[in-house]
Amino acid sequence: MDKIIVTGCNGQLGRAINKELCTNSNIEIINTDVFQGDGITPLDITNVDAVVNLARKIKPAAIINCAAYTAVDKQESDVDLSYKINAIGPRNLAIAATEVGAKLVHVSTDYVFEGNGTRPYIEFDKTGPVSVYGKTKLAGEELVKQFADKYFIVRTAWLYGDGKNFVKTMLSLSEKMDEISVVMDQQGTPTSAKELAKAICYLFPTDNFGTFHGTCEGSTNWADFTDEIFRIAGKSTKVNHVTTREYLEKNPQAAPRPAYSILENYMLKLTSDYMFADWHDAIEEYLKELL
Ligand SMILES: NC(=O)c1ccc[n+]([C@@H]2O[C@H](COP(=O)([O-])OP(=O)(O)OC[C@H]3O[C@@H](n4cnc5c(N)ncnc54)[C@H](OP(=O)(O)O)[C@@H]3O)[C@@H](O)[C@H]2O)c1
């Protein structure tokens, strides 16, 4: 039986990975997080000794890193912790994976790009992060490449699952407000944690190593996405489509958001037949399960 260490198991992706993996009776999952809970082995990925010791003890076939510092605005004034969790953490996992011969799956983000593209970004495009989160996630990718022998870096975007996310925020606002303002000039692709987990569980048993984009198919903007969420959920709250500039006048944000961060899953398409679901189908499935 293969042992798989999942870090950050209590986050959105960690929970989705658990659901995907628990159907496989040939896999034993070792769930870890900074969160202490039933069935969770405490592991702070920023502690290199703890990470290496756990890997030596478990001897996993793979480590799936779902741990990250994801609060993008907070990180603008919390740079050291951001580098520790998003860069040193994956470095530690890469060192540990190499030592025990395990594969490493590391999850990254569309924020590694400058976010002013005019066509979907592919894995071979130049990165150029502008936020602290983007910079520290890119540093994490680079350290994984430097220290891991067998790695999959999977960049995703606009993730929603079991946890705090945009979809749940919009649903909660619709309970209190008759109309809300949502930006219409930031383009990307909403991706369900379930779809991402399915792709990761497809990839990690293979030797198809490298850097991959992993988002649902298609693209939209936040305002149109909200319209679709409310349509499926049967909410009557009006969505005012506003520009980022108009939105920021009333709701200042510390971290800049990418205006264009559509990712093309080019490497997956070049090297496999794997296709993500269209984002419309993924959000419909998610809301059916949620509501
Ligand atoms: N969410 C998005 O929209 C989005 C978009 C693009 C890419 N991504 C990437 O996708 C991946 C999964 O994101 P997610 O939304 O599932 O994140 P999440 O829900 O914020 O979960 C992250 C988990 O990591 C844990 N964690 C934080 N610091 C840790 C540490 N030092 N050691 C071990 N665990 C730690 C968190 O615990 P606490 O909650 O207790 O801190 C949490 O359980 C991340 O790599 C993220 O960068 C996310």
CSV table of C-alpha atoms in Angstrom, one decimal, residues 71-258:
chain,number,residue,atom,x,y,z
A,71,ALA,CA,-4.6,35.6,2.5
A,72,VAL,CA,-3.2,37.8,-0.3
A,73,ASP,CA,-3.9,41.2,1.3
A,74,LYS,CA,-2.5,40.3,4.7
A,75,GLN,CA,0.8,39.2,3.2
A,76,GLU,CA,1.6,42.6,1.8
A,77,SER,CA,2.5,43.6,5.4
A,78,ASP,CA,3.5,40.1,6.5
A,79,VAL,CA,6.4,39.4,4.1
A,80,ASP,CA,8.6,37.2,6.3
A,81,LEU,CA,5.8,34.8,7.2
A,82,SER,CA,4.7,34.7,3.5
A,83,TYR,CA,8.2,33.6,2.4
A,84,LYS,CA,8.4,31.1,5.3
A,85,ILE,CA,5.2,29.3,4.4
A,86,ASN,CA,5.0,29.8,0.6
A,87,ALA,CA,8.8,29.4,-0.2
A,88,ILE,CA,10.7,27.8,2.7
A,89,GLY,CA,7.8,25.3,3.3
A,90,PRO,CA,7.9,23.8,-0.2
A,91,ARG,CA,11.7,23.8,-0.1
A,92,ASN,CA,11.5,21.7,3.1
A,93,LEU,CA,9.1,19.3,1.5
A,94,ALA,CA,11.3,19.1,-1.6
A,95,ILE,CA,14.4,18.2,0.6
A,96,ALA,CA,12.4,15.6,2.5
A,97,ALA,CA,10.9,14.1,-0.7
A,98,THR,CA,14.3,13.8,-2.3
A,99,GLU,CA,15.8,12.2,0.8
A,100,VAL,CA,13.2,9.4,0.9
A,101,GLY,CA,12.7,9.1,-2.9
A,102,ALA,CA,9.1,10.4,-2.9
A,103,LYS,CA,7.4,12.4,-5.5
A,104,LEU,CA,6.3,16.0,-4.6
A,105,VAL,CA,3.1,17.7,-5.8
A,106,HIS,CA,3.3,21.4,-5.1
A,107,VAL,CA,0.4,23.7,-5.8
A,108,SER,CA,1.0,27.3,-7.1
A,109,THR,CA,-1.0,30.1,-8.5
A,110,ASP,CA,-1.8,32.4,-11.4
A,111,TYR,CA,-0.4,35.3,-9.3
A,112,VAL,CA,3.1,34.2,-10.5
A,113,PHE,CA,2.3,36.1,-13.7
A,114,GLU,CA,2.1,39.9,-14.0
A,115,GLY,CA,-1.6,39.6,-14.8
A,116,ASN,CA,-1.8,41.9,-17.7
A,117,GLY,CA,-1.8,39.3,-20.5
A,118,THR,CA,-3.7,39.4,-23.7
A,119,ARG,CA,-3.9,35.7,-24.3
A,120,PRO,CA,-4.1,32.7,-22.0
A,121,TYR,CA,-0.7,32.2,-20.2
A,122,ILE,CA,1.0,28.9,-20.9
A,123,GLU,CA,3.7,27.2,-18.7
A,124,PHE,CA,6.5,28.5,-20.9
A,125,ASP,CA,5.5,32.2,-20.5
A,126,LYS,CA,7.7,34.5,-18.5
A,127,THR,CA,6.6,35.0,-14.9
A,128,GLY,CA,6.5,38.4,-13.2
A,129,PRO,CA,4.6,38.6,-9.9
A,130,VAL,CA,3.6,41.9,-8.6
A,131,SER,CA,2.2,41.0,-5.1
A,132,VAL,CA,3.9,39.5,-2.1
A,133,TYR,CA,1.8,36.4,-2.5
A,134,GLY,CA,2.8,36.0,-6.1
A,135,LYS,CA,6.5,36.6,-5.4
A,136,THR,CA,6.6,34.1,-2.5
A,137,LYS,CA,4.7,31.5,-4.4
A,138,LEU,CA,7.1,31.9,-7.3
A,139,ALA,CA,10.0,31.5,-4.9
A,140,GLY,CA,8.4,28.3,-3.7
A,141,GLU,CA,8.2,27.0,-7.3
A,142,GLU,CA,11.9,27.8,-7.8
A,143,LEU,CA,13.0,26.0,-4.6
A,144,VAL,CA,10.9,23.0,-5.5
A,145,LYS,CA,12.7,22.8,-8.8
A,146,GLN,CA,16.1,23.2,-7.1
A,147,PHE,CA,15.6,20.6,-4.3
A,148,ALA,CA,13.1,18.0,-5.6
A,149,ASP,CA,14.0,15.2,-8.0
A,150,LYS,CA,10.5,14.2,-9.0
A,151,TYR,CA,8.0,17.0,-8.8
A,152,PHE,CA,4.7,18.3,-10.2
A,153,ILE,CA,4.1,22.0,-9.8
A,154,VAL,CA,0.4,22.7,-10.5
A,155,ARG,CA,-0.7,26.3,-10.9
A,156,THR,CA,-4.3,26.9,-10.3
A,157,ALA,CA,-6.6,30.0,-9.9
A,158,TRP,CA,-9.9,31.2,-8.4
A,159,LEU,CA,-10.2,28.1,-6.2
A,160,TYR,CA,-13.4,27.3,-4.4
A,161,GLY,CA,-14.2,24.2,-2.3
A,162,ASP,CA,-14.9,23.3,1.4
A,163,GLY,CA,-13.6,26.5,3.1
A,164,LYS,CA,-13.6,30.3,2.8
A,165,ASN,CA,-13.9,31.3,-0.8
A,166,PHE,CA,-15.5,33.8,-3.3
A,167,VAL,CA,-18.5,31.7,-4.0
A,168,LYS,CA,-19.5,31.4,-0.3
A,169,THR,CA,-18.8,35.1,0.2
A,170,MET,CA,-21.2,36.0,-2.6
A,171,LEU,CA,-23.9,33.6,-1.3
A,172,SER,CA,-23.6,35.1,2.1
A,173,LEU,CA,-23.8,38.7,0.8
A,174,SER,CA,-27.0,37.7,-1.2
A,175,GLU,CA,-28.6,36.8,2.1
A,176,LYS,CA,-28.2,40.4,3.4
A,177,MET,CA,-28.2,42.7,0.3
A,178,ASP,CA,-30.5,43.5,-2.6
A,179,GLU,CA,-27.6,44.5,-4.8
A,180,ILE,CA,-23.8,44.2,-4.7
A,181,SER,CA,-20.9,45.6,-6.8
A,182,VAL,CA,-18.5,43.1,-8.4
A,183,VAL,CA,-15.6,43.8,-10.7
A,184,MET,CA,-16.0,43.0,-14.4
A,185,ASP,CA,-12.6,43.8,-15.7
A,186,GLN,CA,-10.6,41.0,-14.1
A,187,GLN,CA,-10.6,37.8,-16.2
A,188,GLY,CA,-9.7,34.3,-15.1
A,189,THR,CA,-11.1,30.9,-14.6
A,190,PRO,CA,-13.0,29.7,-11.5
A,191,THR,CA,-11.7,26.2,-10.5
A,192,SER,CA,-13.3,23.8,-8.1
A,193,ALA,CA,-11.0,22.2,-5.6
A,194,LYS,CA,-12.7,18.9,-6.6
A,195,GLU,CA,-11.6,19.3,-10.3
A,196,LEU,CA,-8.1,20.3,-9.2
A,197,ALA,CA,-7.9,17.3,-6.8
A,198,LYS,CA,-9.0,15.0,-9.6
A,199,ALA,CA,-6.2,16.3,-11.8
A,200,ILE,CA,-3.6,15.9,-9.1
A,201,CYS,CA,-4.7,12.4,-8.4
A,202,TYR,CA,-4.4,11.7,-12.1
A,203,LEU,CA,-0.9,13.2,-12.3
A,204,PHE,CA,0.9,12.0,-9.2
A,205,PRO,CA,1.0,8.3,-10.0
A,206,THR,CA,2.6,9.1,-13.4
A,207,ASP,CA,6.2,10.1,-14.2
A,208,ASN,CA,4.9,13.0,-16.2
A,209,PHE,CA,6.9,15.5,-14.1
A,210,GLY,CA,7.1,19.3,-14.5
A,211,THR,CA,5.2,22.5,-14.2
A,212,PHE,CA,1.5,22.4,-15.2
A,213,HIS,CA,-1.4,24.8,-15.3
A,214,GLY,CA,-4.5,23.3,-13.7
A,215,THR,CA,-7.7,25.3,-14.1
A,216,CYS,CA,-11.1,24.5,-15.3
A,217,GLU,CA,-11.8,25.1,-19.0
A,218,GLY,CA,-13.1,28.5,-20.3
A,219,SER,CA,-12.9,31.9,-18.6
A,220,THR,CA,-15.0,34.6,-17.2
A,221,ASN,CA,-14.8,37.7,-15.0
A,222,TRP,CA,-15.8,38.1,-11.3
A,223,ALA,CA,-19.1,39.9,-12.1
A,224,ASP,CA,-20.3,37.3,-14.7
A,225,PHE,CA,-19.2,34.5,-12.4
A,226,THR,CA,-21.4,36.0,-9.6
A,227,ASP,CA,-24.3,36.3,-12.1
A,228,GLU,CA,-23.9,32.5,-12.8
A,229,ILE,CA,-23.6,31.6,-9.1
A,230,PHE,CA,-26.9,33.6,-8.3
A,231,ARG,CA,-28.6,32.1,-11.4
A,232,ILE,CA,-27.8,28.5,-10.3
A,233,ALA,CA,-28.6,29.2,-6.6
A,234,GLY,CA,-31.8,31.0,-7.5
A,235,LYS,CA,-30.8,34.3,-5.8
A,236,SER,CA,-32.4,37.6,-6.8
A,237,THR,CA,-29.6,39.9,-5.6
A,238,LYS,CA,-28.7,42.3,-8.4
A,239,VAL,CA,-25.0,42.3,-9.5
A,240,ASN,CA,-23.7,45.7,-10.5
A,241,HIS,CA,-20.8,45.2,-12.9
A,242,VAL,CA,-18.1,47.8,-11.9
A,243,THR,CA,-14.5,48.5,-12.9
A,244,THR,CA,-11.6,47.7,-10.5
A,245,ARG,CA,-11.0,51.4,-10.1
A,246,GLU,CA,-14.7,52.0,-9.1
A,247,TYR,CA,-14.6,49.0,-6.7
A,248,LEU,CA,-11.3,50.1,-5.0
A,249,GLU,CA,-12.6,53.6,-4.3
A,250,LYS,CA,-15.0,52.1,-1.8
A,251,ASN,CA,-13.1,48.9,-0.9
A,252,PRO,CA,-9.4,49.4,-0.8
A,253,GLN,CA,-7.2,46.3,-1.1
A,254,ALA,CA,-3.6,46.0,-0.1
A,255,ALA,CA,-2.6,43.5,-2.9
A,256,PRO,CA,-3.0,44.2,-6.6
A,257,ARG,CA,-5.2,41.7,-8.4
A,258,PRO,CA,-4.4,40.5,-11.9
